[in-house]
Short mmCIF file of C-alpha atoms and ligand atoms in Angstrom, two decimals:
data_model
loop_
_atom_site.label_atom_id
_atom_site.label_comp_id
_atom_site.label_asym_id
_atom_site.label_seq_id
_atom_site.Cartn_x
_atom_site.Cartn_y
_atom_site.Cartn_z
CA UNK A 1 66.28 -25.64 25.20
CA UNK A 2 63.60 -23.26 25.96
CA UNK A 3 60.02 -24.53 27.09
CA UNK A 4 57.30 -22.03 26.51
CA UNK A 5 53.70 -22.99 28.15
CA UNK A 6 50.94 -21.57 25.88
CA UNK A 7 48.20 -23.32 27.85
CA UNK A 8 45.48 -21.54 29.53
CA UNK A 9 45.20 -22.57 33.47
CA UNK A 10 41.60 -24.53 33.36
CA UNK A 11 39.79 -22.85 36.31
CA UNK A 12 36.73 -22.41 37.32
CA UNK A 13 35.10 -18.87 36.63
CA UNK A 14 37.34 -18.80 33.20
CA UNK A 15 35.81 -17.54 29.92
CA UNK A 16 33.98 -20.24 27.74
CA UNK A 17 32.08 -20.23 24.89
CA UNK A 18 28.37 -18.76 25.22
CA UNK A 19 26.17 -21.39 26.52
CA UNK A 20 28.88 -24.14 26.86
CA UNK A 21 29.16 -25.16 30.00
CA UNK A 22 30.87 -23.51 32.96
CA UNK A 23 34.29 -24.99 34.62
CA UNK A 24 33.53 -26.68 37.71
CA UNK A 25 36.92 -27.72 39.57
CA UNK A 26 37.10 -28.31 43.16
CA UNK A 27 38.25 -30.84 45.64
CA UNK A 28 35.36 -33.41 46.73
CA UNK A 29 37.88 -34.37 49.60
CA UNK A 30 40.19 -32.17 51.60
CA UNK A 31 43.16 -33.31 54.02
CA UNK A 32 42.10 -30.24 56.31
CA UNK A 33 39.08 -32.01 56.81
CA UNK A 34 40.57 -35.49 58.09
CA UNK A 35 40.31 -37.02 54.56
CA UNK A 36 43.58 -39.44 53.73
CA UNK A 37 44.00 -37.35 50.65
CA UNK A 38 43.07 -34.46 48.39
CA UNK A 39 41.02 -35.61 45.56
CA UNK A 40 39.20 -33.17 43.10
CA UNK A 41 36.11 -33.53 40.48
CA UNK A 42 36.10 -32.11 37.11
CA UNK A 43 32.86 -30.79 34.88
CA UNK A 44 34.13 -29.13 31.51
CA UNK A 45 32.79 -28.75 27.99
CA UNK A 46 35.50 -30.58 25.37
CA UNK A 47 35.78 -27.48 23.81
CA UNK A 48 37.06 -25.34 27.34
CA UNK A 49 40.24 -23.31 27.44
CA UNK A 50 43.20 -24.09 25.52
CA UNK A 51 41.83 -27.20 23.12
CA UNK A 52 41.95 -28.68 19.97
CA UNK A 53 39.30 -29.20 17.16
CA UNK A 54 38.03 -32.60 16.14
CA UNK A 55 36.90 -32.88 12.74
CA UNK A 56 33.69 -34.47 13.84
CA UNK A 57 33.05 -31.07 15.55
CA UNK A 58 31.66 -29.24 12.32
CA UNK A 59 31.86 -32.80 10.01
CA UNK A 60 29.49 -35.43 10.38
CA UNK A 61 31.56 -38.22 9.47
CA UNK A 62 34.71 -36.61 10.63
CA UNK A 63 37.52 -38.04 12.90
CA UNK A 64 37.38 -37.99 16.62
CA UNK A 65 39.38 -36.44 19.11
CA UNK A 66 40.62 -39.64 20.20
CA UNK A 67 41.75 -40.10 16.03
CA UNK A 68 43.66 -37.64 15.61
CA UNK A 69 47.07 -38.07 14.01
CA UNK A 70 49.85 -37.42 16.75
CA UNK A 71 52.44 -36.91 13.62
CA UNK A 72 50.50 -33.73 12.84
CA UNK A 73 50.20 -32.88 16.73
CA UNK A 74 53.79 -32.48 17.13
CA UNK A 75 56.13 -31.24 15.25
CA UNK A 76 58.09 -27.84 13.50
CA UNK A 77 55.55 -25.12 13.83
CA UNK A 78 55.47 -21.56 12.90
CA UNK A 79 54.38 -18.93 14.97
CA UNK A 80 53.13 -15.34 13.14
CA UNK A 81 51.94 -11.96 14.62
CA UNK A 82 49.33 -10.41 13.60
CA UNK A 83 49.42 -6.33 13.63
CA UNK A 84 47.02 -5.09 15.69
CA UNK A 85 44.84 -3.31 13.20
CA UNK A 86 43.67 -6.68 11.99
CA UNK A 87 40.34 -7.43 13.20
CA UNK A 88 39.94 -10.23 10.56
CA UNK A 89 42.03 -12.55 9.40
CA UNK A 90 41.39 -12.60 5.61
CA UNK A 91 42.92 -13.93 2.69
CA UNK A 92 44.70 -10.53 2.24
CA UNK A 93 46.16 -11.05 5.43
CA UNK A 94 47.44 -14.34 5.11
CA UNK A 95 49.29 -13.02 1.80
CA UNK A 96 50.46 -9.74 3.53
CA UNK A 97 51.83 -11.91 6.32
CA UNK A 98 54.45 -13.46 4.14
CA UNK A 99 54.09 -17.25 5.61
CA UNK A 100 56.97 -19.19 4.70
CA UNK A 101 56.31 -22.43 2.94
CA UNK A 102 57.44 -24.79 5.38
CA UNK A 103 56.25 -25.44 8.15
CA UNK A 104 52.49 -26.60 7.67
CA UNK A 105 51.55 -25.86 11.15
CA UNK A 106 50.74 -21.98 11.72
CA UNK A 107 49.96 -20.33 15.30
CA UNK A 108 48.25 -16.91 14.98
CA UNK A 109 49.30 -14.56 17.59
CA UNK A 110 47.09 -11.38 16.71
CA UNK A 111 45.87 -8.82 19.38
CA UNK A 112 43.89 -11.53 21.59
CA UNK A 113 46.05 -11.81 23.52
CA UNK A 114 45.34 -9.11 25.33
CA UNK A 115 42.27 -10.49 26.80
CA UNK A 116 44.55 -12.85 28.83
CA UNK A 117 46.27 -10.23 30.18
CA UNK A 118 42.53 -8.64 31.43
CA UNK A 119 42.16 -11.66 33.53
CA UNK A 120 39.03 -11.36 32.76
CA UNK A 121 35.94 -14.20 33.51
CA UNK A 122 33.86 -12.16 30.61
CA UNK A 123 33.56 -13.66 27.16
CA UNK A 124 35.07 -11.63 24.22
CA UNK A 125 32.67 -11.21 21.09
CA UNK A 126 35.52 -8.87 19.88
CA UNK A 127 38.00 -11.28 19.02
CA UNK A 128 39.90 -11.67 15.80
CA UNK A 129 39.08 -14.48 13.87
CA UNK A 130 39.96 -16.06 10.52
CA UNK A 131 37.37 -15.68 7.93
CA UNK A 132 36.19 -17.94 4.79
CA UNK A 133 39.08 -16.39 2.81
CA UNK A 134 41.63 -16.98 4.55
CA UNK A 135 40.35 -20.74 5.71
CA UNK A 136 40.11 -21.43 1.64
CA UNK A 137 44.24 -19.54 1.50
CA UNK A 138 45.30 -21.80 4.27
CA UNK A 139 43.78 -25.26 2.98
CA UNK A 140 45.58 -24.14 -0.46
CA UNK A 141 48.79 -23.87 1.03
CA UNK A 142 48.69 -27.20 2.10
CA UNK A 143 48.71 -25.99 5.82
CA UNK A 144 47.88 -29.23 8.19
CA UNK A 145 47.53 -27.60 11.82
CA UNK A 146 46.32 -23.85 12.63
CA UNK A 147 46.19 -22.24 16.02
CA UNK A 148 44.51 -19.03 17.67
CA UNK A 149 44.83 -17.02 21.04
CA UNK A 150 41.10 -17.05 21.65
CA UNK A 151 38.64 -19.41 22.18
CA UNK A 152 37.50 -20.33 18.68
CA UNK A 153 39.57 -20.02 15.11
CA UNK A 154 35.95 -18.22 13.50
CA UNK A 155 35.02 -14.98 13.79
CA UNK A 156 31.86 -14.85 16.51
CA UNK A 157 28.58 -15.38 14.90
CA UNK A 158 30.19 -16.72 11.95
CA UNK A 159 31.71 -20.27 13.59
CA UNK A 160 30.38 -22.59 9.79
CA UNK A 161 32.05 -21.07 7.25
CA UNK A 162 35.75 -21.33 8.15
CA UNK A 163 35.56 -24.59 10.36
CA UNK A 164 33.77 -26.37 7.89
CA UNK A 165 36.59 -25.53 5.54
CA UNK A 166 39.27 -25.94 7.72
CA UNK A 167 38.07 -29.35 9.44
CA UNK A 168 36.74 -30.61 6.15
CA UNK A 169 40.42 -30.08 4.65
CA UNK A 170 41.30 -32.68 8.01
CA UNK A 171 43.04 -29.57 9.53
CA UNK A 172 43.50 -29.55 12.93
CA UNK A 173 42.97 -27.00 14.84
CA UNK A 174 43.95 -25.53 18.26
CA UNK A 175 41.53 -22.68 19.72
CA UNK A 176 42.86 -20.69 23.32
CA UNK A 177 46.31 -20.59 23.06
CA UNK A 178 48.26 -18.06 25.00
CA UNK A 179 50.96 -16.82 23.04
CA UNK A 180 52.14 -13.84 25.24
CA UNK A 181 55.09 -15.72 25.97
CA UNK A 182 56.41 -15.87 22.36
CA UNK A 183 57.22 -13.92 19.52
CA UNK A 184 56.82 -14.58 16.13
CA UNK A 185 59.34 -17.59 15.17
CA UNK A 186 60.26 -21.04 14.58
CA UNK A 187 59.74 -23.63 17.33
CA UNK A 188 58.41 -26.85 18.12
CA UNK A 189 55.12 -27.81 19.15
CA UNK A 190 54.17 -30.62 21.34
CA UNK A 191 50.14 -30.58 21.28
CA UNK A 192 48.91 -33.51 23.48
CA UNK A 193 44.40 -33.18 23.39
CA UNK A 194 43.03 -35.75 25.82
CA UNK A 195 42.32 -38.91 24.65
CA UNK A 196 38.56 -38.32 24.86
CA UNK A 197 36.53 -41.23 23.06
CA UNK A 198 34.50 -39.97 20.03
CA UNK A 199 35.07 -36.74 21.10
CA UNK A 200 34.30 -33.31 19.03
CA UNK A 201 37.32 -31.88 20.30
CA UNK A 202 39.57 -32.02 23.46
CA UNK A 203 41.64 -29.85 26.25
CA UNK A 204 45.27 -30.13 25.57
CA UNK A 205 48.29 -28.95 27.09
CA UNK A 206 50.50 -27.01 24.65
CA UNK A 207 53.84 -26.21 24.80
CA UNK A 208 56.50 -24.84 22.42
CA UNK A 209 60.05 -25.18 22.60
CA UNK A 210 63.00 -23.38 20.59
CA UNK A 211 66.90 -24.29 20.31
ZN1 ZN B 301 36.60 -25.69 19.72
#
């Protein structure tokens, strides 16, 4: 069995979301410095690096990250690619993309992922998104889990349409994946968000595995 991470590396300098809060990571005690042991302090935003989507997040009444159903977390999952012309993800798309019917969790790898390769600490604003369209042609296909390679599922400046469609269908969805590992297939996700309590969303590590 192959394992394929498609986690970003939480660090701190990394990319977040404008005006979300920057990645703090560093070790409050160091055994250089006589301590018994290395221990490190965390400050992150729930939505930072590779992380899922609470419905609360967009929905008022909507489940929390610590709700969210583990059946739909795991599971077959189909990863597509994009072509690179596409700076949208519209409804078009989704049809031109031929998505078979099964199974009802989707990963979008679309020409993102090129920003991990930049290494870069700058935010994006370029980044393809999936539009009202396409959020509307995913709910109707029954879809339960959708995932992106950048840091939200929306195009930028235009976050309400799509997740209020997509988290008011109780989609989940998984924002800052890095899919340069994979190609467009059948595998198996294991998506494990942090058990955060009433949480708008949550880190998570992600893997994929194939036969
Ligand atoms: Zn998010």
């Amino acid at each position: 069995m192959k394992i394929f991470d498609v986690s970003l590396t939480i660090r701190e300098g990394m990319a977040v979301w404008p005006g979300e809060p920057l990645v703090v990571l560093n070790r409050r005690t160091k055994i250089e410095e006589g301590a018994h042991a290395n221990v490190s302090f965390m400050s992150l935003g729930a939505h930072t690096g590779t992380h899922v989507d609470a419905p609360f997040h967009f929905i008022a009444e909507g489940s929390k990250a610590d709700e969210m159903p583990l059946d739909v977390l795991v599971g077959p999952a189909q990863v597509v690619e994009v072509p690179g012309a596409v700076k949208v993800i519209t409804a078009d798309v989704i049809t031109s993309l031929k998505i078979s019917d099964e199974p009802k969790r989707l990963l979008f790898k679309t020409s993102n992922s090129k920003y991990w390769d930049l290494e870069t600490n700058e935010f994006q604003p370029g980044f393809v998104g999936i539009d009202l369209s396409a959020s509307e042609a995913l709910v109707n296909r029954g879809i339960r889990l959708v995932g992106i390679d950048y840091i939200s599922v929306s195009p930028y400046k235009n976050s309400k349409p799509t997740h209020d469609e997509l988290l008011g269908a109780h989609m989940i969805i998984i924002e800052g994946l890095d899919l340069r590992s994979v190609s467009a297939g059948l595998y198996t996700l294991y998506c494990l968000p942090l058990k955060l309590h009433g949480a708008d969303g949550a880190p998570a590590r992600v893997i994929l595995t194939q036969e």
